[in-house]
XYZ file of C-alpha atoms in Angstrom:
684
model
C 0.012 -0.016 -0.062
C 1.268 3.379 -0.935
C 0.794 6.114 1.914
C -0.125 9.513 0.743
C 1.095 12.735 2.692
C -1.642 15.119 4.417
C -1.162 17.989 2.462
C -3.302 21.246 2.036
C -2.800 24.677 0.198
C -3.956 28.036 -0.019
C -5.024 29.302 -3.271
C -4.964 32.797 -4.853
C -7.001 33.256 -7.691
C -7.959 35.832 -10.321
C -11.032 35.353 -12.530
C -11.254 36.220 -16.495
C -14.379 35.940 -18.128
C -15.055 35.432 -21.837
C -18.584 35.571 -23.376
C -19.672 35.564 -20.013
C -18.558 32.138 -19.283
C -16.110 30.928 -16.305
C -12.298 31.098 -16.883
C -10.488 31.347 -13.607
C -6.661 31.392 -13.737
C -5.443 30.229 -10.178
C -1.780 31.682 -10.003
C -0.512 29.400 -7.220
C 2.625 30.087 -5.411
C 2.574 26.933 -3.390
C 6.363 26.990 -2.598
C 9.356 28.963 -3.752
C 10.142 27.728 -7.248
C 6.452 26.310 -8.094
C 5.545 29.188 -10.025
C 3.595 28.604 -13.149
C 5.160 29.449 -16.469
C 2.157 31.124 -17.978
C -1.182 32.434 -17.177
C -2.892 29.509 -18.960
C -1.221 26.643 -16.886
C -4.633 26.371 -14.698
C -7.804 26.898 -15.714
C -11.233 26.435 -14.471
C -14.127 26.258 -16.892
C -17.848 26.362 -16.418
C -21.114 28.551 -16.442
C -23.368 30.774 -14.472
C -25.980 29.149 -12.729
C -27.122 25.520 -13.329
C -27.826 24.767 -9.739
C -29.711 26.222 -6.461
C -28.989 29.553 -5.165
C -30.190 29.848 -1.476
C -29.771 33.231 -0.554
C -28.037 36.675 -1.684
C -27.042 39.286 0.994
C -25.218 42.697 1.150
C -22.561 42.927 3.799
C -20.311 45.892 4.345
C -21.209 47.101 0.791
C -20.480 43.810 -1.074
C -22.639 41.124 -2.481
C -22.527 37.687 -1.421
C -24.453 34.554 -2.654
C -25.160 30.941 -1.227
C -25.660 27.726 -2.619
C -26.573 24.102 -1.867
C -23.323 22.515 -3.369
C -20.577 25.196 -4.139
C -20.665 27.060 -0.657
C -20.442 30.821 -0.720
C -19.773 33.431 -3.591
C -18.470 36.995 -3.370
C -19.027 39.379 -6.117
C -16.363 41.483 -7.127
C -16.158 43.521 -10.031
C -19.138 41.839 -11.839
C -17.280 38.257 -11.546
C -18.306 35.789 -8.815
C -15.495 34.516 -6.934
C -15.552 31.355 -4.324
C -15.339 32.393 -0.838
C -14.763 28.986 0.743
C -11.495 28.931 2.915
C -12.467 27.349 6.469
C -15.787 26.382 5.103
C -16.718 22.942 6.807
C -19.831 22.512 4.341
C -20.620 23.409 1.064
C -24.304 22.922 1.525
C -25.353 26.290 2.605
C -29.022 26.827 3.615
C -28.716 30.624 3.704
C -26.620 33.638 4.725
C -27.522 36.325 7.340
C -26.098 39.446 8.792
C -25.635 39.494 12.732
C -23.641 41.992 14.991
C -22.041 43.357 11.664
C -20.933 39.783 10.741
C -21.734 37.723 7.978
C -23.122 34.316 9.093
C -23.399 31.331 7.026
C -25.911 28.588 8.205
C -24.768 25.138 6.510
C -26.878 22.091 6.740
C -25.606 21.463 10.046
C -23.845 24.304 11.673
C -23.205 27.926 11.873
C -20.035 29.774 10.629
C -18.894 32.989 10.858
C -16.641 34.934 8.314
C -13.752 36.359 9.651
C -11.622 39.645 9.061
C -9.241 37.541 6.815
C -12.248 36.197 4.762
C -11.760 32.622 6.406
C -14.804 31.050 8.002
C -14.868 29.996 11.484
C -17.404 27.301 13.124
C -19.273 28.909 16.034
C -19.475 25.344 17.701
C -23.193 24.536 17.501
C -25.156 21.997 15.523
C -28.245 23.152 13.759
C -30.106 20.889 11.281
C -31.732 22.846 8.356
C -32.266 22.429 4.600
C -32.664 24.852 1.802
C -36.020 24.004 0.154
C -37.898 23.543 3.746
C -36.269 26.263 6.163
C -38.531 28.925 4.627
C -37.963 31.566 6.990
C -34.480 30.611 8.260
C -33.729 33.083 10.848
C -34.879 36.607 12.582
C -33.286 39.350 14.797
C -34.920 40.861 17.694
C -34.692 44.779 18.458
C -32.292 43.698 21.272
C -29.743 42.245 18.919
C -30.740 38.401 19.323
C -30.738 36.435 16.361
C -32.512 32.704 16.205
C -32.449 30.053 13.749
C -35.343 27.984 12.502
C -33.898 24.332 13.060
C -35.402 21.276 11.847
C -35.065 19.644 15.146
C -36.430 20.144 18.558
C -34.276 23.143 19.720
C -33.848 26.668 19.252
C -30.444 28.049 18.378
C -29.753 32.001 19.076
C -26.802 34.450 19.045
C -26.824 37.583 21.324
C -25.199 40.590 20.153
C -21.740 39.624 21.615
C -21.636 36.314 19.481
C -22.489 33.852 22.582
C -24.397 31.014 21.070
C -27.269 29.284 23.174
C -29.630 26.265 22.645
C -32.959 26.034 24.035
C -34.558 22.624 24.023
C -38.180 22.894 22.642
C -41.238 20.631 22.685
C -41.750 21.205 19.127
C -40.108 18.892 16.732
C -39.132 20.979 13.911
C -39.420 24.588 12.497
C -39.762 25.767 9.099
C -39.723 29.622 10.267
C -38.929 32.112 13.107
C -39.920 35.826 13.282
C -39.541 38.530 16.017
C -42.412 41.059 16.592
C -40.851 44.433 16.769
C -40.845 45.388 20.457
C -40.969 42.040 21.532
C -37.960 40.415 22.735
C -38.976 37.654 25.131
C -40.763 35.526 23.009
C -40.390 34.499 19.056
C -43.042 32.984 16.963
C -42.259 29.983 15.221
C -44.054 27.967 12.363
C -44.090 24.494 11.061
C -46.424 23.578 8.011
C -49.782 25.569 9.202
C -49.079 25.782 12.802
C -47.994 28.994 14.439
C -46.338 28.840 17.830
C -45.238 31.529 20.434
C -42.109 30.500 22.077
C -40.712 31.731 25.205
C -36.822 32.444 24.879
C -35.753 32.074 28.501
C -37.708 28.661 28.932
C -38.594 27.353 25.644
C -42.091 26.882 26.702
C -44.357 27.112 23.653
C -48.249 27.623 23.092
C -50.105 27.153 19.901
C -51.330 30.516 18.840
C -53.251 29.661 15.298
C -53.559 27.039 12.900
C -54.145 28.038 9.632
C -56.086 26.266 6.216
C -52.887 26.200 4.370
C -49.177 26.138 5.157
C -47.294 29.317 6.313
C -45.058 31.118 3.906
C -43.616 34.011 5.554
C -44.093 36.662 8.226
C -43.104 40.338 7.370
C -43.662 43.904 8.301
C -45.393 46.040 6.126
C -45.573 49.709 6.746
C -49.118 50.515 6.535
C -50.106 47.820 8.716
C -50.156 48.234 12.534
C -49.233 44.522 12.939
C -46.870 42.251 10.995
C -48.584 40.258 8.250
C -48.560 36.783 8.052
C -48.762 34.973 4.383
C -49.905 31.559 4.233
C -49.954 29.666 0.484
C -53.846 30.904 0.602
C -53.784 34.401 1.798
C -52.750 36.836 4.406
C -53.441 37.547 8.022
C -52.575 40.247 10.667
C -50.322 38.688 13.448
C -51.976 38.849 16.892
C -55.347 39.129 15.499
C -55.065 36.428 12.485
C -58.119 38.224 10.921
C -57.489 37.515 7.435
C -56.797 40.526 5.065
C -58.818 40.516 1.849
C -56.497 39.413 -1.015
C -57.713 37.910 -4.043
C -55.318 35.452 -5.588
C -57.682 34.396 -8.602
C -56.623 30.833 -7.955
C -53.071 31.241 -7.177
C -50.880 29.899 -4.475
C -48.027 31.863 -2.877
C -44.590 30.209 -2.633
C -42.501 33.249 -1.285
C -43.011 36.640 -0.479
C -40.315 39.417 -1.213
C -40.285 42.880 0.505
C -38.115 45.676 -0.473
C -40.534 48.722 0.631
C -37.671 50.229 2.826
C -35.453 50.431 -0.309
C -35.453 52.812 -3.240
C -37.646 50.905 -5.277
C -40.341 50.707 -2.597
C -41.998 47.646 -4.146
C -43.165 44.106 -2.942
C -43.879 40.798 -4.780
C -45.101 37.365 -4.351
C -43.839 34.252 -6.027
C -46.737 31.881 -7.257
C -46.775 28.483 -9.162
C -45.297 25.250 -8.997
C -41.800 24.442 -7.813
C -40.815 24.003 -11.595
C -42.762 26.909 -13.178
C -43.256 29.694 -10.982
C -44.250 33.496 -11.746
C -43.581 36.702 -9.632
C -46.333 39.310 -9.192
C -46.256 42.860 -7.785
C -48.532 43.678 -4.922
C -49.699 46.631 -3.255
C -51.731 47.188 -0.183
C -53.441 49.936 2.294
C -54.172 49.043 5.617
C -57.104 46.755 5.205
C -56.323 45.251 1.708
C -53.812 43.658 -0.433
C -54.075 44.031 -4.067
C -52.472 41.550 -6.614
C -50.608 43.480 -9.321
C -48.916 42.924 -12.835
C -47.289 39.895 -13.860
C -43.397 40.717 -13.624
C -41.005 39.460 -16.525
C -37.830 37.761 -16.123
C -34.720 38.693 -18.158
C -32.516 35.532 -18.533
C -28.665 35.638 -19.484
C -29.207 34.013 -22.813
C -25.426 33.502 -23.302
C -25.595 30.808 -20.451
C -25.952 27.070 -22.063
C -28.788 26.117 -20.033
C -30.757 29.281 -20.911
C -31.242 27.700 -24.642
C -33.837 25.169 -23.379
C -34.927 26.371 -19.910
C -36.329 29.963 -19.744
C -38.757 29.624 -16.881
C -38.603 30.654 -13.296
C -38.483 27.811 -10.369
C -39.478 28.308 -6.878
C -37.580 31.117 -5.412
C -35.705 29.759 -2.408
C -35.241 31.070 1.191
C -35.650 34.674 2.211
C -35.213 37.323 -0.591
C -33.351 40.151 0.319
C -32.969 43.780 -0.185
C -29.363 44.145 -1.792
C -28.079 47.330 -3.279
C -31.349 48.945 -2.771
C -33.308 46.441 -4.845
C -34.735 42.881 -4.049
C -32.525 39.913 -4.987
C -33.420 36.171 -4.856
C -32.314 32.675 -5.706
C -33.845 29.582 -7.528
C -33.074 26.271 -8.608
C -31.090 27.548 -11.536
C -29.718 30.965 -11.031
C -29.793 34.411 -9.245
C -31.895 37.430 -10.080
C -32.282 41.235 -9.105
C -35.170 43.573 -9.643
C -34.125 46.268 -12.198
C -36.493 49.201 -11.623
C -35.628 51.050 -14.864
C -37.231 48.214 -17.000
C -39.627 46.674 -14.518
C -37.984 43.312 -14.827
C -36.076 40.972 -12.511
C -32.730 40.033 -14.401
C -30.525 36.988 -14.167
C -27.272 37.984 -12.341
C -25.675 34.136 -12.124
C -23.112 35.746 -14.303
C -20.000 33.028 -13.872
C -20.955 31.467 -10.609
C -20.766 27.846 -11.955
C -22.943 25.623 -9.796
C -23.483 22.567 -11.756
C -22.921 18.839 -10.842
C -20.761 16.775 -13.217
C -20.842 13.092 -13.797
C -18.528 12.068 -16.373
C -16.057 13.655 -19.109
C -15.292 12.458 -22.894
C -12.986 13.998 -25.247
C -13.701 13.305 -28.904
C -11.067 14.910 -31.215
C -11.303 18.568 -30.465
C -14.910 18.520 -28.547
C -14.907 17.822 -24.659
C -18.130 16.598 -23.829
C -19.489 17.078 -20.220
C -22.414 14.641 -18.731
C -24.153 16.414 -15.652
C -27.057 16.044 -13.274
C -30.206 18.346 -14.519
C -28.173 19.983 -16.849
C -27.897 17.331 -19.574
C -25.284 16.848 -21.936
C -22.857 19.530 -22.666
C -19.899 20.087 -25.172
C -16.917 22.668 -25.546
C -14.473 23.101 -28.345
C -11.057 22.178 -26.533
C -9.144 24.978 -28.503
C -11.818 27.503 -27.501
C -12.210 26.796 -23.762
C -15.060 28.337 -21.913
C -17.576 27.976 -24.685
C -20.060 25.629 -23.464
C -23.093 24.582 -25.664
C -25.981 22.340 -24.641
C -26.119 19.229 -26.857
C -29.237 17.889 -25.089
C -31.688 19.453 -24.116
C -31.358 21.718 -27.161
C -34.881 23.842 -26.695
C -37.709 23.821 -24.471
C -39.414 21.450 -26.569
C -36.911 18.625 -25.238
C -38.421 19.251 -21.833
C -40.034 15.781 -21.293
C -36.659 13.902 -21.623
C -34.824 16.710 -19.460
C -32.806 15.281 -16.469
C -29.519 13.755 -15.590
C -26.783 12.427 -18.093
C -24.577 10.060 -16.664
C -22.056 8.274 -19.019
C -20.449 8.825 -22.572
C -19.019 6.469 -25.161
C -18.367 6.446 -28.713
C -18.966 3.810 -31.500
C -18.715 4.054 -35.213
C -18.298 7.876 -35.315
C -21.781 8.312 -32.730
C -21.346 9.736 -29.634
C -24.020 7.969 -26.980
C -24.893 9.064 -23.554
C -27.212 7.540 -20.929
C -29.948 9.606 -19.567
C -32.343 9.436 -16.892
C -35.118 12.093 -17.266
C -36.692 13.701 -14.165
C -40.446 13.042 -15.635
C -40.108 9.445 -16.753
C -39.481 6.202 -14.861
C -37.182 4.762 -17.866
C -33.744 5.654 -18.824
C -32.564 6.291 -22.618
C -29.704 6.269 -24.384
C -29.037 9.378 -26.751
C -27.376 9.568 -29.980
C -25.396 12.668 -31.135
C -23.845 12.812 -34.638
C -20.415 13.897 -35.773
C -21.234 17.530 -35.773
C -22.464 17.245 -32.262
C -26.241 17.383 -32.782
C -28.708 15.499 -30.809
C -30.399 13.044 -33.071
C -32.788 10.771 -30.800
C -33.164 8.698 -27.783
C -33.916 4.885 -27.249
C -35.282 3.598 -24.204
C -33.139 1.274 -22.278
C -35.176 0.068 -19.585
C -39.238 -1.106 -18.886
C -39.168 0.161 -15.567
C -42.611 1.189 -13.591
C -40.776 3.374 -11.070
C -37.284 4.469 -9.971
C -37.948 3.641 -6.457
C -37.221 0.059 -6.301
C -35.625 -1.858 -3.382
C -31.722 -1.787 -3.221
C -31.104 1.036 -5.446
C -28.620 3.689 -4.469
C -29.882 6.492 -2.443
C -33.234 5.705 -3.473
C -33.499 6.000 -7.419
C -32.489 3.687 -10.078
C -30.232 5.202 -12.883
C -28.161 3.972 -15.774
C -24.750 5.207 -14.508
C -22.025 3.700 -16.565
C -21.730 3.235 -20.627
C -19.330 0.726 -22.337
C -18.943 0.201 -26.099
C -17.642 -2.673 -27.732
C -19.483 -4.502 -30.338
C -22.494 -3.316 -28.875
C -23.548 -0.647 -26.378
C -23.577 -1.925 -22.673
C -24.783 0.149 -19.509
C -25.692 -1.303 -16.100
C -28.881 0.320 -14.193
C -29.030 -0.533 -10.426
C -32.104 -1.856 -8.694
C -34.384 -5.121 -8.940
C -35.865 -3.640 -12.122
C -32.409 -3.077 -13.358
C -29.785 -5.185 -14.856
C -27.100 -4.935 -17.565
C -28.778 -3.974 -20.946
C -27.286 -3.939 -24.289
C -28.200 -1.836 -27.587
C -27.101 -1.834 -30.783
C -24.421 0.368 -32.318
C -26.083 2.639 -35.091
C -24.290 3.336 -38.327
C -23.294 7.250 -38.450
C -24.797 7.271 -42.104
C -28.535 6.157 -40.724
C -28.510 8.878 -37.881
C -30.680 11.053 -39.646
C -34.003 10.961 -37.627
C -34.872 13.643 -35.298
C -38.101 12.143 -33.689
C -36.698 12.267 -30.322
C -37.709 9.077 -29.179
C -37.395 5.931 -31.603
C -38.164 2.312 -31.322
C -35.952 0.738 -29.036
C -33.840 -2.356 -29.508
C -32.537 -2.822 -25.905
C -32.351 -6.286 -24.269
C -31.539 -7.334 -20.853
C -28.040 -8.861 -21.003
C -27.324 -9.917 -17.713
C -29.105 -9.599 -14.153
C -29.036 -10.370 -10.595
C -31.377 -10.172 -7.656
C -30.406 -6.573 -6.700
C -28.402 -5.313 -9.405
C -26.145 -3.382 -6.908
C -23.915 -1.612 -9.415
C -23.058 1.920 -9.208
C -20.995 2.672 -12.080
C -18.255 0.126 -11.783
C -18.410 -1.668 -15.127
C -15.382 -1.802 -17.550
C -14.601 -3.874 -20.600
C -11.796 -6.211 -20.012
C -10.719 -7.941 -23.299
C -13.805 -10.244 -24.258
C -15.414 -9.673 -20.701
C -17.435 -7.608 -19.036
C -16.496 -6.909 -15.374
C -18.910 -5.383 -13.149
C -18.773 -4.856 -9.041
C -21.827 -5.608 -7.063
C -22.187 -4.136 -3.576
C -23.912 -6.629 -1.914
C -23.601 -7.889 1.786
C -20.748 -10.077 -0.034
C -19.454 -7.570 -2.522
C -18.438 -9.448 -5.671
C -16.589 -8.938 -8.937
C -18.413 -10.683 -11.707
C -17.026 -11.670 -15.152
C -19.659 -11.633 -17.783
C -19.228 -12.929 -21.824
C -19.520 -9.872 -23.527
C -21.292 -11.544 -26.528
C -23.393 -13.935 -24.416
C -24.356 -12.455 -21.222
C -23.174 -15.616 -19.446
C -21.575 -15.308 -15.618
C -18.023 -16.649 -16.424
C -16.438 -16.028 -13.006
C -17.294 -14.628 -9.787
C -14.760 -13.316 -7.087
C -15.546 -12.321 -3.478
C -14.171 -8.958 -2.921
C -12.779 -7.744 0.297
C -15.446 -7.114 3.021
C -17.267 -3.882 3.404
C -15.718 -2.345 0.166
C -18.144 -0.096 -2.100
C -16.459 0.387 -5.333
C -18.092 3.467 -7.048
C -15.776 3.193 -9.899
C -13.652 0.818 -12.070
C -10.619 1.321 -14.167
C -8.747 -1.014 -16.319
C -4.878 0.017 -16.818
C -2.058 -1.918 -17.875
C -3.910 -5.377 -17.595
C -5.022 -4.507 -14.082
C -8.350 -3.672 -12.812
C -8.490 -0.659 -10.258
C -11.826 -0.544 -7.867
C -12.186 3.057 -6.576
C -14.759 3.465 -3.647
C -14.914 3.330 0.122
C -14.029 1.084 3.151
C -14.689 3.405 5.644
C -12.949 6.165 3.964
C -11.654 6.532 0.274
C -9.817 3.895 -0.586
C -8.467 2.276 -4.066
C -7.955 -1.625 -4.474
C -5.896 -3.314 -7.287
C -7.224 -6.621 -8.826
C -4.743 -8.883 -10.460
C -3.891 -12.615 -10.789
C -6.940 -13.402 -8.607
C -5.737 -11.016 -5.678
C -7.107 -7.918 -4.420
C -4.463 -5.653 -2.766
C -4.910 -2.137 -1.313
C -3.097 0.395 -3.721
C -4.024 3.735 -2.025
C -5.794 4.970 1.082
C -7.166 8.542 1.276
C -8.371 8.711 5.126
C -9.809 12.257 5.081
C -12.211 11.854 2.025
C -15.455 9.860 1.660
C -14.668 7.740 -1.526
C -12.219 7.389 -4.299
C -13.941 8.029 -7.459
C -11.887 8.218 -10.830
C -8.428 7.343 -12.054
C -6.408 7.585 -15.127
C -3.152 7.057 -16.409
C -0.811 9.211 -19.095
C -0.461 7.236 -22.359
C 3.234 6.383 -21.664
C 2.171 5.654 -17.930
C 4.570 8.907 -16.505
C 1.617 10.058 -14.430
C -1.350 8.669 -12.536
C -4.152 10.399 -11.333
C -6.588 9.577 -8.535
C -9.747 11.444 -7.333
C -11.897 11.464 -4.508
C -14.997 12.982 -3.183
C -16.654 14.212 0.123
C -20.227 13.112 0.689
C -22.518 15.198 2.428
C -21.100 18.347 0.744
C -18.101 18.230 2.845
C -14.747 19.843 1.570
C -12.837 16.651 2.024
C -12.441 15.506 -1.632
C -8.949 15.105 -3.207
C -7.191 15.085 -6.691
C -3.758 13.454 -6.244
C -0.981 12.670 -8.696
C 1.851 10.246 -8.805
C 4.425 10.343 -11.123
C 6.565 7.319 -12.389
C 9.690 7.984 -10.828
C 8.518 8.871 -7.571
C 7.071 6.860 -4.496
C 4.641 9.345 -2.938
C 1.609 10.840 -4.162
C 1.236 14.436 -4.210
C -1.659 16.952 -3.614
C -3.341 18.805 -6.354
C -6.518 19.624 -4.606
C -5.257 23.524 -4.007
C -5.282 23.999 -7.829
C -9.009 23.319 -8.016
C -11.505 26.102 -7.596
C -12.969 24.149 -4.445
C -12.499 21.038 -2.272
C -15.322 18.955 -3.349
C -13.030 16.461 -5.102
C -13.689 15.284 -8.389
C -15.744 12.872 -10.135
C -13.706 12.222 -13.536
C -10.453 12.933 -14.841
C -8.926 12.947 -18.640
C -6.113 13.649 -20.607
C -6.524 15.076 -23.828
C -5.467 13.066 -27.046
C -2.378 15.167 -27.230
C -1.663 15.134 -23.429
C -1.315 18.781 -23.362
C -3.784 19.113 -20.761
C -5.770 17.280 -17.813
C -8.902 17.813 -17.454
C -10.595 17.421 -13.941
C -14.481 17.366 -13.624
C -14.986 18.401 -10.046
C -17.710 17.050 -7.763
C -19.307 20.435 -8.253
C -18.662 23.652 -9.665
C -16.908 23.082 -12.956
C -13.830 21.551 -14.703
C -10.186 22.395 -14.088
C -8.036 22.312 -16.653
C -4.157 21.893 -16.066
C -1.041 22.021 -18.225
C 0.854 18.652 -17.982
C 4.051 20.565 -18.311
C 3.111 22.384 -15.153
C 2.154 19.028 -13.333
C 5.731 17.652 -14.535
C 7.742 20.125 -12.099
C 4.488 20.986 -9.396
C 5.974 19.768 -6.232
C 2.364 19.659 -4.437
C -0.125 21.666 -2.345
C 1.411 22.686 1.173
C -0.376 24.068 4.328
């Protein structure tokens, strides 16, 4: 077993933008002597948006945004820059200001931004979730801030930054609100129930139960009491008399108050999670009126806006930032522009997509992603991403997760799991990079079968030989085979065509994640059962040729075949790589600080090996490691990445001029291979 050094690094980054796409050049002075030879040695490639933005706030005249996968961003000269040093979790439920400090509420704790721009933990646990914690926090007139926890306690911070925890007799809260002038109690709500909670004792009383779920409690100037909005209406806090408000059958999802800002406007969001609308509201002391629908101006330079120009549910608490209202949704960030009476997209270069696999075909880099489909980028024009699929809004039925990519006879193929369908599909792309059609892979009645990973069944790995092979996990899954198409025959554009998919091999549970590889005339798959096994399957007949018991407790998420040896990448308590050769499993590499090893590649001449790992639960514990053939030690490349989420795939380009690293979240890092030959590793 080869040991790795525990290495860390600080990163110094400057962001350059081309056609509003992200190209970060990180100038890393890691050690004296480790100076990049040119500004293109390291580039970060991505595009703005593509994932959930949970809050936007203004702090000391700067704008900050949070995400559920990429942590915190800071807006610097119209470019979003990551602000991650010290952050223990990239899953941020929201940001808020307290005692002139910026607080980040992660999924499980609170952190405060220090004067050195390094996040520091406040040493208190608190459970929150981005689309459930509707009104995350509130601050009293006396300067106490409390957080709505999804557990039976109330967490508060006083003006001196002292943190207290008060046990509650309420299982969880979706929101909290301090009434002006009242400092000894706080209002809390869960679903349609409103509670009054005593701060000193934690005791509570049920104040009111509404017909529909509570959305937000706000202060409106012309009302003598705060106004509570439910999905179906509005009420005065204290009397709980309903305020006349004709919604015309619409359901309120969020409330945006900016009456103290220069725009002096207020809005509500209505609709569904995937298709929301914004309406202006006006009011006097006895009536709320639904006004005009507000248009959204999307950033057409972002690849996802070619096929998705609709708003999803606004998340968290919309805030006044730079004297106007800002909010985030499941795809981007938006700010109201009073000069045109529209919300304009502000995602810019805040790369927030989750990748699954890379494939390099001649001069094109293909990227498989969750939610954002299949993307392509010319290698010679780094940063110009386009959507191969979905192409336009008409492809919505098949929109979803793309997992794995392969090429055969001039045709690019990728496995696709649509959000709205129970079956998986294989999409075909011609030599010009144009989507042609989709063939159904499976015939499943549901994705939620027993023994699937994290509750849903997907076709995560695609292998090409004399046919196409993909393994779908779960009791309705198995190893499926589909025919390779002739490039000359790929002319139809009917989206879904008749499928020739056949079940090639199956087990009871089909517990295969994406550990599938072609080894000679055999397909090798790793099955994560009570007794994990490596199975060898005849590529032509589907017959099981051999089955080998693997080390106990080894969850292999990936598999790589290098120089006649099989490498299994996964977890055995922590990240680990095993080598299988001559019937023997041997531990090849241990990465104790990471959750799971995930991807591995080798240069064509074998002078460099790269291994990546990830941190589950959005923890910044992922690694990218390099071993040169003439050295015994692995060195750490993680500081060259845009964040510490780790990576899910890594590829050299055909000429081996660059290494492309697909990060777990937040884009692709491209590194000049000459730079890697002399780079001595990240240091603390």
